[in-house]
XYZ file of C-alpha atoms in Angstrom:
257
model
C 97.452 9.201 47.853
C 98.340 12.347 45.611
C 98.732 10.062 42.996
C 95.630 8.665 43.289
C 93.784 11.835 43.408
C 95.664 12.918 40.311
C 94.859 9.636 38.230
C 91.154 10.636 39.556
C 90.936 14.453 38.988
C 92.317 13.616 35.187
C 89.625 10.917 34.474
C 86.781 12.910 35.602
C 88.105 15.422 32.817
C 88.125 12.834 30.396
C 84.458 11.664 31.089
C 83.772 15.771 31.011
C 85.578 15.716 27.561
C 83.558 13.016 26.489
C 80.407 14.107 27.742
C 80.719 17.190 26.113
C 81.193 15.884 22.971
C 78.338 13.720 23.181
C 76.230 16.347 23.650
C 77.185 18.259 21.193
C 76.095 15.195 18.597
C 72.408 14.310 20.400
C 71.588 18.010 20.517
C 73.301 19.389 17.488
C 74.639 22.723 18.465
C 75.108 24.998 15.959
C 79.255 25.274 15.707
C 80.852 29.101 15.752
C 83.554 29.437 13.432
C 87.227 28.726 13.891
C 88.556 31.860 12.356
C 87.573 35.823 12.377
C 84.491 36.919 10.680
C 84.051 40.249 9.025
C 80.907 42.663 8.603
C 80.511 41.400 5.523
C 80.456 37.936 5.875
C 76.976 38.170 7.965
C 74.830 36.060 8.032
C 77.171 33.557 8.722
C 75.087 30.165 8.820
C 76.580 28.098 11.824
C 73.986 25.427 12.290
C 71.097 23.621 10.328
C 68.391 21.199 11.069
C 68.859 23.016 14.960
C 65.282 21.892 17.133
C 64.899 25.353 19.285
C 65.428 23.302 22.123
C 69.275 22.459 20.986
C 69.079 25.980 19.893
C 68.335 27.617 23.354
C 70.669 25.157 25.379
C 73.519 26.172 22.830
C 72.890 30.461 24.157
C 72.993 28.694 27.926
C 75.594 27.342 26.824
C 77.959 30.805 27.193
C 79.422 30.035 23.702
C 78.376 33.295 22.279
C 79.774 35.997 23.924
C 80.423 39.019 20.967
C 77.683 37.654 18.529
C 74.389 37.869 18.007
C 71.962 35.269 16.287
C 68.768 34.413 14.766
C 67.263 31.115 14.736
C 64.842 30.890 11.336
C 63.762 27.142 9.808
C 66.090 24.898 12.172
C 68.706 26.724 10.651
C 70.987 29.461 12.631
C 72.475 32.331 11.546
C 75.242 34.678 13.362
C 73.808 38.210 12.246
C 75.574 41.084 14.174
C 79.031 41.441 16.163
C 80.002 42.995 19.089
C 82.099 45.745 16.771
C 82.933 49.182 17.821
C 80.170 51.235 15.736
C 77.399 48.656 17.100
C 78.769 48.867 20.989
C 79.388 52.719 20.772
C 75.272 53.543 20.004
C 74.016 50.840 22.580
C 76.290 52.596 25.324
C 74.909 56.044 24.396
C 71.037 54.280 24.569
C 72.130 53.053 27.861
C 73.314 55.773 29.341
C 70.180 57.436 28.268
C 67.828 55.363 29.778
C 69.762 54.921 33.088
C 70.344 58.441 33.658
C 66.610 58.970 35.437
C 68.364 56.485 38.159
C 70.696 59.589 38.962
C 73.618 57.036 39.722
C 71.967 54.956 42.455
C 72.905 51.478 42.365
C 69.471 50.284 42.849
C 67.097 53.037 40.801
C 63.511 52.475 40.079
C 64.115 52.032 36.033
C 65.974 48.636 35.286
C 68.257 49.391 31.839
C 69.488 45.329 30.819
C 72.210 44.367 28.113
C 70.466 41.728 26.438
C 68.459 39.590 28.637
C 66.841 36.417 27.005
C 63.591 36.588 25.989
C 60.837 34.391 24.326
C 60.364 35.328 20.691
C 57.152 36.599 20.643
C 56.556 35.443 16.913
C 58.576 32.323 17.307
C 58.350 28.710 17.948
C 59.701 29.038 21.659
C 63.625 30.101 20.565
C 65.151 32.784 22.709
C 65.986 36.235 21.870
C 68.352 39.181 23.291
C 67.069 42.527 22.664
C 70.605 45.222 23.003
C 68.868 46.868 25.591
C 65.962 45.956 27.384
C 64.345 48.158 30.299
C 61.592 48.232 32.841
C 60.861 49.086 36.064
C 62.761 47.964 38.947
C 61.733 44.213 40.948
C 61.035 46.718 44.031
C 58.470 48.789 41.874
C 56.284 46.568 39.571
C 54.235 43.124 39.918
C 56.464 40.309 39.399
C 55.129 37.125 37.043
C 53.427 34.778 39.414
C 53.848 31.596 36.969
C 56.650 31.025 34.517
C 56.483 31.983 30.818
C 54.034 33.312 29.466
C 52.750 34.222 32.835
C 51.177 37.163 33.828
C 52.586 39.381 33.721
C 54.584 38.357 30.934
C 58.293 37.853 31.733
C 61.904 36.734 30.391
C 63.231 33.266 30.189
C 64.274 33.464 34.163
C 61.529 35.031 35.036
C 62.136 38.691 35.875
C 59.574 41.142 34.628
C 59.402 41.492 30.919
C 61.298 44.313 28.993
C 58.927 47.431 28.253
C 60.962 49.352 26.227
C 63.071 47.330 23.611
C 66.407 48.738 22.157
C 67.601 46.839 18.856
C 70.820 48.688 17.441
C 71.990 46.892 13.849
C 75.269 47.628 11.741
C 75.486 44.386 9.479
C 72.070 43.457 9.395
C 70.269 44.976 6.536
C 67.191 47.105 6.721
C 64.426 44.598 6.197
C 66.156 41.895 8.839
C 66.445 44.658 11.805
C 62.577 46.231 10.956
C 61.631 42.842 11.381
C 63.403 41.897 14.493
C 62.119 45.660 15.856
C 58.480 44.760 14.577
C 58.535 40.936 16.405
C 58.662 42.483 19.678
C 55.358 44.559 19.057
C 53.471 41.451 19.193
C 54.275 40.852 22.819
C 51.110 43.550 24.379
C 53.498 44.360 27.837
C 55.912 45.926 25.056
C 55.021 49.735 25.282
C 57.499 50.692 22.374
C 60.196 49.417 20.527
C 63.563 52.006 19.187
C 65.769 51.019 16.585
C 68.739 52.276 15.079
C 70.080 51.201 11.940
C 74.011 52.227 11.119
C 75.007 52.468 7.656
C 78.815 52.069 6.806
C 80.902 55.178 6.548
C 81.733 56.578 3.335
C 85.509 58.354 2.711
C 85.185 61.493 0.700
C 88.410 62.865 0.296
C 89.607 64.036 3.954
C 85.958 63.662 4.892
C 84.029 61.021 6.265
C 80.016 60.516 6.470
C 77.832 58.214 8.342
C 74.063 57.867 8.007
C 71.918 56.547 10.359
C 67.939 55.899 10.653
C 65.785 56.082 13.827
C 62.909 54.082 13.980
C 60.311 54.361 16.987
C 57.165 51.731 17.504
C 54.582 53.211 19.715
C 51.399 51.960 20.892
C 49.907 55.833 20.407
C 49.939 57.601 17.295
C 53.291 60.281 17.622
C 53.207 63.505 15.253
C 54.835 62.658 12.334
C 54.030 58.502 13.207
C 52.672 56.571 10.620
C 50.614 53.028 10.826
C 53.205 49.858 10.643
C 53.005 48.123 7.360
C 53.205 45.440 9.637
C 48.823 44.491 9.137
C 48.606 42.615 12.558
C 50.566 45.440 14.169
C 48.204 48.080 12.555
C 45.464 46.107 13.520
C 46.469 46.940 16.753
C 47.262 50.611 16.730
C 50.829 50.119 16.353
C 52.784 53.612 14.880
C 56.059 54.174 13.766
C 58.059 57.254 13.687
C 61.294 57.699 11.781
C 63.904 60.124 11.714
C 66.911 60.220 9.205
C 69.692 61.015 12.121
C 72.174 62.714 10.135
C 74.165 62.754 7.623
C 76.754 62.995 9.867
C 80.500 64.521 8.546
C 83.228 64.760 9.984
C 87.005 65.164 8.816
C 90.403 64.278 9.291
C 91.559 67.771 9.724
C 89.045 68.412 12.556
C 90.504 64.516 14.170
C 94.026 65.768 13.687
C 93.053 69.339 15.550
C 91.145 67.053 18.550
């Protein structure tokens, strides 16, 4: 009998095995690399000719944990990694957010790392802000029908985000004001802040960061200025920036602690 559960238990993992690999040909997942990737290999193209339905099956998929990607054309692109400068500012914005909670488990402000959303300027492909918050289940009307509701909600359909977080280290400028902008076209979306790190620069003993601050408002701020985004302005949309730093620091003060 044990060997005839054994002979059993190892085909079923051979029809798994071959299962999986043909789905992998009818839906044409994009394929992450085989070796390391660097900052400055992104983008990193991993899949073309990708329909956004192979596209969304291949984030259900759990193959993605530590990147980030964009879907643009049927082609897919890994743009940011889960790297220490990019996970060190979204802790700090979520920390920020969920302090109001004042530690309870179950607060009345929701703070999410990167819940699936519909693109709002897409074709249907999901997308992950870093941080995406909104009021608890307990507190605010839940979507009565599935995507696009109303209210509006994400792909499982909790309440949508209303404040968006989008922190970027390898993407460059124009790529993360973009992403930031997208998620002013969905209306529930009350604001949207980026952050955009800059590599560090050695100077001697002394090392420098820069970092912009971008903040998308539905209100005009002081200081705000229209997006140059002309559906967005259309609509009202401001944004505020703020050059955060330059910060310094050197490795005399690291060696002192």
């Amino acid at each position: 009998m044990s060997a005839l559960n054994s002979g059993w238990q190892s085909a079923v993992k051979k029809a798994k095995k071959i299962g999986n690999k043909v789905d992998k040909i009818v839906h044409n997942y994009p394929k992450l690399p085989e070796f390391p990737l660097g900052y400055e290999s992104l983008p990193f193209q991993i899949g073309k000719n990708v329909s956004v339905k192979s596209y969304n099956a291949f984030l259900d998929r759990s193959e993605s944990s530590g990147y980030k990607f964009r879907w643009e054309n049927r082609n897919v692109y890994i743009i940011e990694m889960a790297g220490l400068q990019h996970e060190a500012a979204v802790s700090v914005l979520f920390k920020c957010f969920d302090r109001p909670n004042n530690g309870a488990n179950r607060g009345p402000i929701g703070v999410y790392g990167q819940p699936y959303h519909y693109d709002p300027t897409g074709n249907g492909e999901k997308i992950a802000p870093d941080i995406a918050v909104r009021g608890s289940n307990a507190h605010i009307l839940l979507p009565s029908n599935p995507h696009p509701g109303f209210p509006p909600g994400d792909v499982n359909g909790n309440p949508h985000a209303r404040i968006i977080c989008e922190v970027a280290y390898a993407q460059n400028i124009n790529a993360w004001n973009t992403k930031c902008e997208a998620w002013m076209y969905q209306n529930y979306v009350r604001c949207v802040l980026g952050i955009k790190l800059f590599p560090k620069i050695h100077v001697g003993r002394t090392v420098h960061q820069i970092m912009i601050a971008r903040l998308w408002t539905r209100v005009a701020l002081p200081g705000s200025v229209l997006s140059t985004d002309a559906t967005l302005a259309t609509a009202g949309v401001h944004v505020t920036e703020a050059k955060i730093g330059l910060l310094s620091f050197s490795y005399d003060q690291i060696s002192k602690g």
